[in-house]
mmCIF file of C-alpha atoms and ligand atoms in Angstrom:
data_model
loop_
_atom_site.group_PDB
_atom_site.id
_atom_site.type_symbol
_atom_site.label_atom_id
_atom_site.label_comp_id
_atom_site.label_asym_id
_atom_site.label_seq_id
_atom_site.Cartn_x
_atom_site.Cartn_y
_atom_site.Cartn_z
ATOM 1 C CA MET A 1190 -11.962 95.308 18.584
ATOM 2 C CA SER A 1191 -14.262 96.178 15.716
ATOM 3 C CA ILE A 1192 -15.126 99.362 13.907
ATOM 4 C CA GLU A 1193 -18.204 100.462 12.075
ATOM 5 C CA ALA A 1194 -18.378 103.680 10.094
ATOM 6 C CA GLY A 1195 -21.824 104.625 8.989
ATOM 7 C CA GLY A 1196 -23.092 108.072 8.109
ATOM 8 C CA ARG A 1197 -22.647 110.492 10.962
ATOM 9 C CA THR A 1198 -21.425 108.059 13.588
ATOM 10 C CA ILE A 1199 -18.314 105.937 13.899
ATOM 11 C CA ALA A 1200 -18.748 103.074 16.372
ATOM 12 C CA LEU A 1201 -15.800 101.442 18.044
ATOM 13 C CA LYS A 1202 -16.362 98.205 19.885
ATOM 14 C CA ALA A 1203 -13.653 97.425 22.426
ATOM 15 C CA GLU A 1204 -14.164 94.337 24.568
ATOM 16 C CA ASP A 1205 -17.783 94.586 25.773
ATOM 17 C CA ASP A 1206 -18.114 98.338 25.370
ATOM 18 C CA GLN A 1207 -19.407 100.101 22.320
ATOM 19 C CA HIS A 1208 -18.335 103.728 21.926
ATOM 20 C CA ARG A 1209 -19.922 106.020 19.394
ATOM 21 C CA PHE A 1210 -18.203 109.084 18.019
ATOM 22 C CA ASN A 1211 -19.745 111.839 15.935
ATOM 23 C CA ARG A 1212 -18.099 112.639 12.566
ATOM 24 C CA PHE A 1213 -17.515 116.351 13.306
ATOM 25 C CA TRP A 1214 -16.352 115.576 16.854
ATOM 26 C CA LEU A 1215 -13.774 113.139 15.514
ATOM 27 C CA ARG A 1216 -12.581 115.340 12.712
ATOM 28 C CA ASP A 1217 -12.322 118.281 15.133
ATOM 29 C CA LEU A 1218 -9.776 116.215 17.083
ATOM 30 C CA CYS A 1219 -7.787 114.894 14.126
ATOM 31 C CA PRO A 1220 -4.182 114.578 15.351
ATOM 32 C CA SER A 1221 -2.858 115.881 12.031
ATOM 33 C CA LEU A 1222 -4.224 119.358 12.749
ATOM 34 C CA PRO A 1223 -1.518 121.866 13.545
ATOM 35 C CA THR A 1224 -1.158 123.057 17.113
ATOM 36 C CA LYS A 1225 0.566 126.202 18.196
ATOM 37 C CA GLN A 1226 2.848 127.030 21.055
ATOM 38 C CA SER A 1227 0.239 129.539 22.181
ATOM 39 C CA GLY A 1228 -1.926 126.670 23.407
ATOM 40 C CA LEU A 1229 -4.717 127.690 21.047
ATOM 41 C CA ARG A 1230 -5.985 125.674 18.102
ATOM 42 C CA THR A 1231 -5.957 126.783 14.510
ATOM 43 C CA PHE A 1232 -8.702 124.627 13.017
ATOM 44 C CA SER A 1233 -12.246 125.658 12.159
ATOM 45 C CA VAL A 1234 -14.956 123.011 11.913
ATOM 46 C CA ALA A 1235 -16.717 125.438 9.567
ATOM 47 C CA SER A 1236 -14.164 124.438 6.916
ATOM 48 C CA LEU A 1237 -15.621 120.915 6.758
ATOM 49 C CA PRO A 1238 -18.355 119.958 4.289
ATOM 50 C CA ASP A 1239 -21.859 119.532 5.730
ATOM 51 C CA ASP A 1240 -22.072 116.029 4.316
ATOM 52 C CA LEU A 1241 -18.769 114.897 5.839
ATOM 53 C CA ALA A 1242 -18.716 111.143 6.285
ATOM 54 C CA ALA A 1243 -16.175 108.440 7.049
ATOM 55 C CA ARG A 1244 -15.739 106.466 3.816
ATOM 56 C CA ALA A 1245 -13.530 103.737 5.225
ATOM 57 C CA ALA A 1246 -12.298 102.714 8.648
ATOM 58 C CA GLU A 1247 -9.722 100.230 9.827
ATOM 59 C CA ILE A 1248 -7.530 99.454 12.812
ATOM 60 C CA ASP A 1249 -3.803 99.605 12.203
ATOM 61 C CA HIS A 1250 -2.080 97.295 14.701
ATOM 62 C CA VAL A 1251 1.235 98.971 15.403
ATOM 63 C CA ASP A 1252 3.577 99.443 18.309
ATOM 64 C CA PRO A 1253 2.992 100.954 20.887
ATOM 65 C CA GLY A 1254 -0.786 100.814 20.367
ATOM 66 C CA ASP A 1255 -3.566 100.379 17.862
ATOM 67 C CA ILE A 1256 -4.409 103.239 15.540
ATOM 68 C CA LEU A 1257 -7.863 103.955 14.150
ATOM 69 C CA VAL A 1258 -7.467 105.029 10.539
ATOM 70 C CA LEU A 1259 -10.385 106.920 9.035
ATOM 71 C CA GLU A 1260 -10.625 107.951 5.417
ATOM 72 C CA TRP A 1261 -13.030 110.835 5.034
ATOM 73 C CA SER A 1262 -15.329 111.798 2.177
ATOM 74 C CA ASP A 1263 -13.256 114.940 1.489
ATOM 75 C CA GLY A 1264 -10.130 112.823 0.989
ATOM 76 C CA HIS A 1265 -8.496 113.560 4.351
ATOM 77 C CA VAL A 1266 -7.082 110.630 6.321
ATOM 78 C CA SER A 1267 -7.063 110.748 10.132
ATOM 79 C CA ARG A 1268 -5.049 108.453 12.412
ATOM 80 C CA TYR A 1269 -6.232 108.287 16.049
ATOM 81 C CA PRO A 1270 -4.397 106.355 18.769
ATOM 82 C CA VAL A 1271 -7.198 104.087 20.031
ATOM 83 C CA ASN A 1272 -6.221 104.396 23.696
ATOM 84 C CA HIS A 1273 -6.409 108.175 23.468
ATOM 85 C CA LEU A 1274 -9.803 107.950 21.807
ATOM 86 C CA LEU A 1275 -11.085 105.616 24.512
ATOM 87 C CA SER A 1276 -9.872 108.024 27.189
ATOM 88 C CA LEU A 1277 -12.140 110.646 25.573
ATOM 89 C CA ALA A 1278 -15.135 108.331 25.192
ATOM 90 C CA GLU A 1279 -16.943 109.712 28.247
ATOM 91 C CA ARG A 1280 -16.792 113.181 26.831
ATOM 92 C CA ALA A 1281 -17.862 111.971 23.377
ATOM 93 C CA ALA A 1282 -20.938 110.546 25.108
ATOM 94 C CA GLY A 1283 -21.676 113.931 26.690
ATOM 95 C CA ARG A 1284 -20.726 112.895 30.213
ATOM 96 C CA ARG A 1285 -18.893 115.664 32.006
ATOM 97 C CA THR A 1286 -16.294 115.241 34.664
ATOM 98 C CA PRO A 1287 -18.149 115.797 37.950
ATOM 99 C CA LEU A 1288 -17.385 118.980 39.832
ATOM 100 C CA LEU A 1289 -14.716 118.671 42.490
ATOM 101 C CA GLU A 1290 -16.463 117.521 45.626
ATOM 102 C CA VAL A 1291 -16.466 120.289 48.189
ATOM 103 C CA GLU A 1292 -16.387 119.891 51.960
ATOM 104 C CA LEU A 1293 -18.836 122.200 53.677
ATOM 105 C CA PHE A 1294 -17.748 123.897 56.859
ATOM 106 C CA GLY A 1295 -19.458 125.370 59.900
ATOM 107 C CA ALA A 1296 -18.644 126.725 63.331
ATOM 108 C CA ASP A 1297 -16.674 123.668 64.434
ATOM 109 C CA THR A 1298 -14.411 123.317 61.440
ATOM 110 C CA GLU A 1299 -10.741 122.573 61.933
ATOM 111 C CA PRO A 1300 -9.143 124.603 59.181
ATOM 112 C CA ARG A 1301 -6.037 123.485 57.378
ATOM 113 C CA ARG A 1302 -3.108 125.679 58.361
ATOM 114 C CA PHE A 1303 -0.012 126.209 56.238
ATOM 115 C CA ASP A 1304 3.286 127.724 57.190
ATOM 116 C CA GLY A 1305 4.347 130.527 54.886
ATOM 117 C CA SER A 1306 7.963 129.366 54.903
ATOM 118 C CA GLU A 1307 6.946 125.987 53.435
ATOM 119 C CA LEU A 1308 4.966 127.446 50.560
ATOM 120 C CA THR A 1309 7.675 127.222 47.938
ATOM 121 C CA PRO A 1310 6.250 128.077 44.507
ATOM 122 C CA GLY A 1311 5.539 124.889 42.571
ATOM 123 C CA SER A 1312 5.815 122.640 45.621
ATOM 124 C CA LEU A 1313 3.368 119.987 46.722
ATOM 125 C CA THR A 1314 2.478 122.268 49.653
ATOM 126 C CA HIS A 1315 1.625 124.990 47.152
ATOM 127 C CA LEU A 1316 -0.702 122.525 45.400
ATOM 128 C CA GLU A 1317 -2.249 121.537 48.736
ATOM 129 C CA LEU A 1318 -2.944 125.177 49.623
ATOM 130 C CA LEU A 1319 -4.820 125.784 46.375
ATOM 131 C CA MET A 1320 -6.648 122.448 46.624
ATOM 132 C CA THR A 1321 -7.680 123.213 50.205
ATOM 133 C CA VAL A 1322 -9.201 126.528 49.109
ATOM 134 C CA ALA A 1323 -10.981 124.791 46.201
ATOM 135 C CA ARG A 1324 -12.381 122.021 48.409
ATOM 136 C CA ARG A 1325 -12.941 123.678 51.761
ATOM 137 C CA GLY A 1326 -13.363 127.317 50.760
ATOM 138 C CA PHE A 1327 -10.489 128.672 52.811
ATOM 139 C CA ALA A 1328 -7.140 127.974 54.439
ATOM 140 C CA LEU A 1329 -5.020 129.653 57.078
ATOM 141 C CA VAL A 1330 -1.432 130.649 56.425
ATOM 142 C CA GLY A 1331 0.900 131.493 59.299
ATOM 143 C CA GLY A 1332 4.480 132.607 59.649
ATOM 144 C CA LEU A 1333 4.042 135.698 57.497
ATOM 145 C CA ALA A 1334 5.538 139.139 57.797
ATOM 146 C CA HIS A 1335 3.764 141.548 60.119
ATOM 147 C CA ASP A 1336 4.162 145.041 61.450
ATOM 148 C CA GLY A 1337 5.950 143.879 64.562
ATOM 149 C CA ALA A 1338 4.788 146.839 66.600
ATOM 150 C CA ASP A 1339 2.387 144.873 68.794
ATOM 151 C CA ARG A 1340 5.214 142.574 69.853
ATOM 152 C CA GLY A 1341 7.656 145.349 70.499
ATOM 153 C CA THR A 1342 9.901 144.169 67.703
ATOM 154 C CA ASP A 1343 10.924 145.419 64.325
ATOM 155 C CA ALA A 1344 8.897 143.981 61.464
ATOM 156 C CA PRO A 1345 10.089 140.397 61.129
ATOM 157 C CA ALA A 1346 11.112 138.861 57.838
ATOM 158 C CA GLY A 1347 8.615 136.443 56.346
ATOM 159 C CA PRO A 1348 6.496 136.072 53.248
ATOM 160 C CA THR A 1349 4.537 139.220 52.455
ATOM 161 C CA THR A 1350 0.974 139.605 51.203
ATOM 162 C CA GLU A 1351 2.363 139.843 47.675
ATOM 163 C CA ASP A 1352 4.377 136.630 48.142
ATOM 164 C CA ILE A 1353 1.219 134.723 49.060
ATOM 165 C CA ALA A 1354 -0.714 136.396 46.246
ATOM 166 C CA ARG A 1355 1.913 135.267 43.743
ATOM 167 C CA LEU A 1356 1.161 131.679 44.720
ATOM 168 C CA LEU A 1357 -2.371 132.271 43.492
ATOM 169 C CA GLY A 1358 -1.728 134.286 40.336
ATOM 170 C CA ARG A 1359 -1.681 137.942 39.358
ATOM 171 C CA VAL A 1360 -3.157 140.394 41.817
ATOM 172 C CA ARG A 1361 -6.262 142.041 40.410
ATOM 173 C CA GLU A 1362 -5.870 145.775 40.375
ATOM 174 C CA THR A 1363 -9.107 147.445 41.461
ATOM 175 C CA ASP A 1364 -10.254 150.946 42.234
ATOM 176 C CA PHE A 1365 -8.619 150.330 45.617
ATOM 177 C CA GLY A 1366 -5.290 149.576 43.949
ATOM 178 C CA ARG A 1367 -3.428 146.277 44.319
ATOM 179 C CA ILE A 1368 -3.553 145.917 48.072
ATOM 180 C CA PHE A 1369 -6.150 147.463 50.340
ATOM 181 C CA ASP A 1370 -4.752 148.406 53.721
ATOM 182 C CA ILE A 1371 -7.473 148.114 56.318
ATOM 183 C CA VAL A 1372 -6.206 150.211 59.170
ATOM 184 C CA THR A 1373 -8.243 151.476 62.082
ATOM 185 C CA GLU A 1374 -8.489 155.201 61.732
ATOM 186 C CA PRO A 1375 -10.282 157.757 63.882
ATOM 187 C CA GLU A 1376 -11.933 159.370 60.839
ATOM 188 C CA ALA A 1377 -13.192 156.239 59.156
ATOM 189 C CA TRP A 1378 -14.488 156.758 55.605
ATOM 190 C CA THR A 1379 -15.692 153.198 55.203
ATOM 191 C CA LEU A 1380 -17.064 150.735 57.669
ATOM 192 C CA SER A 1381 -14.035 148.536 57.080
ATOM 193 C CA GLN A 1382 -11.764 151.311 58.375
ATOM 194 C CA SER A 1383 -13.815 151.698 61.532
ATOM 195 C CA ASP A 1384 -13.780 149.552 64.642
ATOM 196 C CA LYS A 1385 -17.334 148.323 64.156
ATOM 197 C CA GLY A 1386 -18.310 144.739 63.506
ATOM 198 C CA GLN A 1387 -19.235 143.597 60.023
ATOM 199 C CA ASP A 1388 -21.817 141.004 59.133
ATOM 200 C CA PRO A 1389 -20.582 138.280 56.814
ATOM 201 C CA HIS A 1390 -20.692 139.205 53.154
ATOM 202 C CA THR A 1391 -18.935 138.520 49.884
ATOM 203 C CA ASP A 1392 -16.834 141.363 48.545
ATOM 204 C CA ASP A 1393 -17.748 143.547 45.599
ATOM 205 C CA PRO A 1394 -20.977 141.917 44.446
ATOM 206 C CA TYR A 1395 -21.488 145.044 42.327
ATOM 207 C CA ARG A 1396 -18.861 143.748 39.905
ATOM 208 C CA TYR A 1397 -19.859 141.454 37.054
ATOM 209 C CA ARG A 1398 -17.036 139.225 38.232
ATOM 210 C CA PRO A 1399 -16.482 139.854 41.935
ATOM 211 C CA SER A 1400 -13.158 139.253 43.675
ATOM 212 C CA GLY A 1401 -12.062 135.669 43.176
ATOM 213 C CA ILE A 1402 -9.706 134.161 45.729
ATOM 214 C CA SER A 1403 -8.825 136.776 48.331
ATOM 215 C CA ILE A 1404 -6.187 137.101 51.000
ATOM 216 C CA LEU A 1405 -6.788 138.794 54.328
ATOM 217 C CA HIS A 1406 -3.383 139.209 55.916
ATOM 218 C CA CYS A 1407 -3.220 140.368 59.523
ATOM 219 C CA CYS A 1408 -0.217 142.609 59.983
ATOM 220 C CA GLN A 1409 -1.307 143.814 63.382
ATOM 221 C CA ALA A 1410 -4.082 142.261 65.432
ATOM 222 C CA ALA A 1411 -6.445 144.419 67.467
ATOM 223 C CA ALA A 1412 -5.757 144.505 71.169
ATOM 224 C CA GLY A 1413 -8.198 142.651 73.400
ATOM 225 C CA ASP A 1414 -10.793 140.119 72.351
ATOM 226 C CA GLY A 1415 -12.432 141.994 69.475
ATOM 227 C CA GLY A 1416 -11.560 142.085 65.818
ATOM 228 C CA ALA A 1417 -12.050 138.357 65.265
ATOM 229 C CA SER A 1418 -12.686 137.220 61.712
ATOM 230 C CA LEU A 1419 -15.987 135.518 60.895
ATOM 231 C CA LEU A 1420 -16.151 133.076 58.023
ATOM 232 C CA VAL A 1421 -19.369 131.535 56.763
ATOM 233 C CA ASP A 1422 -19.603 128.841 54.125
ATOM 234 C CA GLY A 1423 -22.204 130.251 51.748
ATOM 235 C CA PHE A 1424 -22.533 126.826 50.139
ATOM 236 C CA ALA A 1425 -23.462 125.321 53.521
ATOM 237 C CA VAL A 1426 -26.101 128.022 54.097
ATOM 238 C CA ALA A 1427 -27.480 127.464 50.591
ATOM 239 C CA GLU A 1428 -27.652 123.685 51.112
ATOM 240 C CA HIS A 1429 -29.443 124.265 54.398
ATOM 241 C CA LEU A 1430 -32.029 126.427 52.621
ATOM 242 C CA ARG A 1431 -32.382 123.905 49.811
ATOM 243 C CA ARG A 1432 -33.550 121.372 52.412
ATOM 244 C CA ASP A 1433 -35.332 123.700 54.809
ATOM 245 C CA ASP A 1434 -36.990 126.196 52.464
ATOM 246 C CA PRO A 1435 -36.981 124.928 48.853
ATOM 247 C CA GLY A 1436 -39.183 127.787 47.648
ATOM 248 C CA GLY A 1437 -36.848 130.411 49.097
ATOM 249 C CA PHE A 1438 -33.836 128.563 47.749
ATOM 250 C CA ARG A 1439 -35.350 128.573 44.265
ATOM 251 C CA LEU A 1440 -35.954 132.332 44.410
ATOM 252 C CA LEU A 1441 -32.401 133.051 45.607
ATOM 253 C CA ALA A 1442 -31.024 130.841 42.836
ATOM 254 C CA THR A 1443 -33.142 132.118 39.965
ATOM 255 C CA VAL A 1444 -33.875 135.799 40.624
ATOM 256 C CA ALA A 1445 -31.082 138.293 40.047
ATOM 257 C CA VAL A 1446 -30.926 141.342 42.297
ATOM 258 C CA PRO A 1447 -28.971 144.558 41.789
ATOM 259 C CA TYR A 1448 -25.872 145.485 43.757
ATOM 260 C CA VAL A 1449 -24.248 148.903 43.553
ATOM 261 C CA ARG A 1450 -21.238 150.897 44.670
ATOM 262 C CA HIS A 1451 -21.574 154.571 43.949
ATOM 263 C CA ARG A 1452 -18.954 157.030 45.158
ATOM 264 C CA THR A 1453 -18.754 160.367 43.390
ATOM 265 C CA ARG A 1454 -15.516 161.465 44.995
ATOM 266 C CA SER A 1455 -12.285 159.579 45.290
ATOM 267 C CA VAL A 1456 -11.041 158.730 48.747
ATOM 268 C CA GLU A 1457 -7.612 157.951 50.067
ATOM 269 C CA GLN A 1458 -7.619 154.373 48.868
ATOM 270 C CA GLY A 1459 -10.263 154.408 46.183
ATOM 271 C CA GLU A 1460 -11.299 156.112 42.959
ATOM 272 C CA ASP A 1461 -14.736 157.489 42.285
ATOM 273 C CA VAL A 1462 -16.884 154.622 41.030
ATOM 274 C CA HIS A 1463 -20.380 153.762 39.936
ATOM 275 C CA MET A 1464 -20.496 150.007 39.614
ATOM 276 C CA VAL A 1465 -23.721 148.074 39.178
ATOM 277 C CA ALA A 1466 -24.155 144.350 38.672
ATOM 278 C CA TYR A 1467 -27.118 142.048 38.871
ATOM 279 C CA GLY A 1468 -26.790 138.482 40.013
ATOM 280 C CA PRO A 1469 -28.534 135.795 42.014
ATOM 281 C CA VAL A 1470 -27.490 135.239 45.620
ATOM 282 C CA ILE A 1471 -26.966 131.545 44.819
ATOM 283 C CA THR A 1472 -25.440 130.447 41.526
ATOM 284 C CA LEU A 1473 -26.160 126.870 40.523
ATOM 285 C CA GLY A 1474 -24.186 124.705 38.136
ATOM 286 C CA GLU A 1475 -25.758 123.087 35.137
ATOM 287 C CA GLY A 1476 -29.144 121.484 35.673
ATOM 288 C CA GLU A 1477 -32.321 122.354 37.490
ATOM 289 C CA THR A 1478 -32.600 123.459 41.101
ATOM 290 C CA ASP A 1479 -31.024 120.165 42.224
ATOM 291 C CA ALA A 1480 -27.742 121.234 40.588
ATOM 292 C CA PRO A 1481 -24.719 121.868 42.799
ATOM 293 C CA VAL A 1482 -24.156 125.339 44.237
ATOM 294 C CA VAL A 1483 -21.153 126.920 42.521
ATOM 295 C CA GLY A 1484 -21.213 130.535 43.654
ATOM 296 C CA ILE A 1485 -22.528 133.039 46.206
ATOM 297 C CA ARG A 1486 -23.051 136.798 45.831
ATOM 298 C CA PHE A 1487 -24.351 138.389 49.003
ATOM 299 C CA HIS A 1488 -23.726 141.741 50.628
ATOM 300 C CA GLU A 1489 -26.600 143.464 52.354
ATOM 301 C CA ARG A 1490 -24.859 146.845 52.450
ATOM 302 C CA SER A 1491 -24.330 146.843 48.675
ATOM 303 C CA THR A 1492 -27.835 146.134 47.450
ATOM 304 C CA ASP A 1493 -29.421 148.613 45.045
ATOM 305 C CA VAL A 1494 -33.164 149.264 44.962
ATOM 306 C CA PHE A 1495 -34.826 145.896 44.320
ATOM 307 C CA ASP A 1496 -36.674 146.127 41.021
ATOM 308 C CA LEU A 1497 -38.502 142.837 41.291
ATOM 309 C CA ASP A 1498 -41.819 141.642 39.942
ATOM 310 C CA PRO A 1499 -44.401 142.728 42.559
ATOM 311 C CA ALA A 1500 -45.798 139.205 42.402
ATOM 312 C CA ILE A 1501 -42.621 137.795 43.955
ATOM 313 C CA VAL A 1502 -41.170 140.709 45.882
ATOM 314 C CA ASP A 1503 -42.597 139.687 49.237
ATOM 315 C CA ASP A 1504 -41.489 136.063 48.898
ATOM 316 C CA TYR A 1505 -38.108 137.251 47.677
ATOM 317 C CA TYR A 1506 -37.599 139.436 50.730
ATOM 318 C CA LEU A 1507 -38.579 136.536 52.987
ATOM 319 C CA ALA A 1508 -35.946 134.346 51.297
ATOM 320 C CA PHE A 1509 -33.275 137.070 51.324
ATOM 321 C CA ARG A 1510 -33.915 137.744 55.016
ATOM 322 C CA SER A 1511 -33.702 134.057 55.736
ATOM 323 C CA PHE A 1512 -30.270 133.865 54.055
ATOM 324 C CA ALA A 1513 -29.169 136.953 56.000
ATOM 325 C CA ARG A 1514 -30.285 135.393 59.279
ATOM 326 C CA TRP A 1515 -28.506 132.120 58.661
ATOM 327 C CA VAL A 1516 -25.196 133.820 57.843
ATOM 328 C CA ARG A 1517 -25.454 135.464 61.270
ATOM 329 C CA SER A 1518 -26.170 132.170 62.973
ATOM 330 C CA PRO A 1519 -23.357 130.918 65.257
ATOM 331 C CA ARG A 1520 -23.984 127.464 63.774
ATOM 332 C CA PHE A 1521 -22.518 128.594 60.446
ATOM 333 C CA GLN A 1522 -19.921 131.080 61.654
ATOM 334 C CA TYR A 1523 -16.348 129.978 62.053
ATOM 335 C CA VAL A 1524 -14.781 132.595 64.337
ATOM 336 C CA ARG A 1525 -11.061 133.128 64.549
ATOM 337 C CA LYS A 1526 -9.026 136.054 65.648
ATOM 338 C CA LEU A 1527 -6.029 136.207 63.372
ATOM 339 C CA ASN A 1528 -2.683 136.759 64.996
ATOM 340 C CA SER A 1529 -0.224 139.202 63.507
ATOM 341 C CA GLY A 1530 1.532 137.333 60.696
ATOM 342 C CA GLU A 1531 -1.463 135.109 59.870
ATOM 343 C CA ALA A 1532 -3.638 135.229 56.781
ATOM 344 C CA ILE A 1533 -6.849 133.694 55.534
ATOM 345 C CA VAL A 1534 -6.930 132.678 51.893
ATOM 346 C CA PHE A 1535 -10.583 132.328 50.927
ATOM 347 C CA ASP A 1536 -12.909 131.899 47.993
ATOM 348 C CA ASN A 1537 -14.836 135.174 47.944
ATOM 349 C CA GLN A 1538 -17.550 133.670 45.739
ATOM 350 C CA ARG A 1539 -18.293 130.995 48.301
ATOM 351 C CA VAL A 1540 -17.114 132.122 51.737
ATOM 352 C CA LEU A 1541 -18.634 135.187 53.377
ATOM 353 C CA HIS A 1542 -16.363 137.123 55.683
ATOM 354 C CA GLY A 1543 -17.010 139.572 58.470
ATOM 355 C CA ARG A 1544 -15.584 140.512 61.800
ATOM 356 C CA THR A 1545 -16.514 141.249 65.362
ATOM 357 C CA GLY A 1546 -16.199 144.813 66.614
ATOM 358 C CA PHE A 1547 -13.199 145.886 68.627
ATOM 359 C CA SER A 1548 -11.903 148.790 70.590
ATOM 360 C CA SER A 1549 -9.762 151.115 68.505
ATOM 361 C CA GLY A 1550 -8.737 152.788 71.748
ATOM 362 C CA GLY A 1551 -6.590 149.750 72.429
ATOM 363 C CA GLY A 1552 -4.228 150.504 69.565
ATOM 364 C CA ARG A 1553 -3.895 150.073 65.883
ATOM 365 C CA ARG A 1554 -5.325 147.179 63.830
ATOM 366 C CA HIS A 1555 -3.943 146.504 60.381
ATOM 367 C CA LEU A 1556 -5.093 143.969 57.812
ATOM 368 C CA ARG A 1557 -4.105 143.825 54.172
ATOM 369 C CA LEU A 1558 -6.550 142.606 51.540
ATOM 370 C CA CYS A 1559 -5.926 141.630 47.950
ATOM 371 C CA THR A 1560 -7.501 139.324 45.407
ATOM 372 C CA VAL A 1561 -6.665 137.182 42.409
ATOM 373 C CA ASP A 1562 -9.237 136.223 39.764
ATOM 374 C CA ARG A 1563 -10.515 132.710 40.346
ATOM 375 C CA ASP A 1564 -9.735 131.495 36.836
ATOM 376 C CA GLN A 1565 -6.078 132.380 37.422
ATOM 377 C CA VAL A 1566 -6.023 130.476 40.690
ATOM 378 C CA HIS A 1567 -7.750 127.475 39.166
ATOM 379 C CA SER A 1568 -5.369 127.570 36.221
ATOM 380 C CA ARG A 1569 -2.462 127.419 38.636
ATOM 381 C CA LEU A 1570 -4.116 124.582 40.516
ATOM 382 C CA ARG A 1571 -4.597 122.524 37.345
ATOM 383 C CA ARG A 1572 -0.992 123.081 36.337
ATOM 384 C CA LEU A 1573 0.239 121.982 39.765
ATOM 385 C CA ILE A 1574 -1.923 118.842 39.533
ATOM 386 C CA GLU A 1575 -0.439 118.185 36.091
ATOM 387 C CA VAL A 1576 3.045 118.354 37.588
ATOM 388 C CA HIS A 1577 2.437 116.488 40.856
ATOM 389 C CA ASP A 1578 -0.410 114.155 39.941
ATOM 390 C CA PRO A 1579 -0.385 113.689 36.160
ATOM 391 C CA GLY A 1580 -3.588 112.411 34.621
ATOM 392 C CA HIS A 1581 -5.878 114.077 37.158
ATOM 393 C CA GLU A 1582 -5.769 117.620 35.852
ATOM 394 C CA ARG A 1583 -9.227 117.331 34.321
ATOM 395 C CA VAL A 1584 -10.708 118.317 37.630
ATOM 396 C CA ARG A 1585 -13.788 120.533 37.194
ATOM 397 C CA LEU A 1586 -13.898 123.505 39.517
ATOM 398 C CA CYS A 1587 -16.692 125.855 40.518
ATOM 399 C CA GLY A 1588 -16.984 128.814 38.177
ATOM 400 C CA GLY A 1589 -18.213 131.058 40.986
ATOM 401 C CA ALA A 1590 -20.980 133.626 41.182
ATOM 402 C CA ALA A 1591 -22.493 134.305 37.778
ATOM 403 C CA PRO A 1592 -23.667 137.730 36.672
ATOM 404 C CA ALA A 1593 -27.210 138.010 35.369
HETATM 405 FE FE1 FE2 B 2336 -15.335 142.674 52.887
#
């Protein structure tokens, strides 16, 4: 192993590989810097001189591993465990951990199903639930509490909506409250409270940060065949468009459109609101239009007046209509009628949800909906990986639908 400190770069040669580290980058990671229990750092790189340089460098061969000792121009001495430094070499070279590979789904998917009674907080099954949602967009959970009425029984014991939500993180309180009870009512004030079908959409696109990971918990299924849930992988639709209609894909990924929810009077389960957010239908990760899809924001019933450049408005509508048609296509729709006591846990910034219509004359239908911000869920997932699979917690996860 050899070391070369010159000017702004410190080069470390280990076996056949040469790794180069920037002076500020290294000093920013000096192990002598104090850390706090809060998990936040206390150091400012602004405190370093502009002309910072490594004056001397040597390898200290000690047990249990070599230490790189750097003496800096401002008199500070840093001691870096070489193995730790090498484990960071990819990042020092600007190479990011790839995004977690997702598995696209369509009509024929076989979803992963979990049993609520096995989802002990902190367990491997808990980790698998969150990983399934991160990779595949959604998971089914069975064995949950339900109303019991449709089976002629009292409500059975079992994990509640809140119990499942706690596995994800803190429930986001919205203008609907913590949990939205979707119950068929004769005097429906929203479409969701009616017995009509709903085309697949992502929830609350009119928020800068829409719902993250959501739970739809069926407490009482509709009688008959109707009331089935529709799930569409927005990433799969986007990838289809990327291949099939690159021009339309580019418009959906680069042009932000307005979404709105405007209600001047409060209703039984909602405050008065006037929310407006702009965002592209397809959010891409870093890079050009060949970058991975990381988020979807799409709800035809929530669009505000499109204020687009007249030069692109026609092409934009063609692309938007194309997306809307594909989310209605049976090829992309996974259809499942939830039984009482079953829930879908889904990524609302990837998976569009809807339902088929049903007959409210056949009795009551009751679903409960709540959501947890995606960063909370991903935080929990990383912590569970740390516990169950140490060393792999640097997984990079989709940030979701970006606001404009
Ligand atoms: Fe919805």
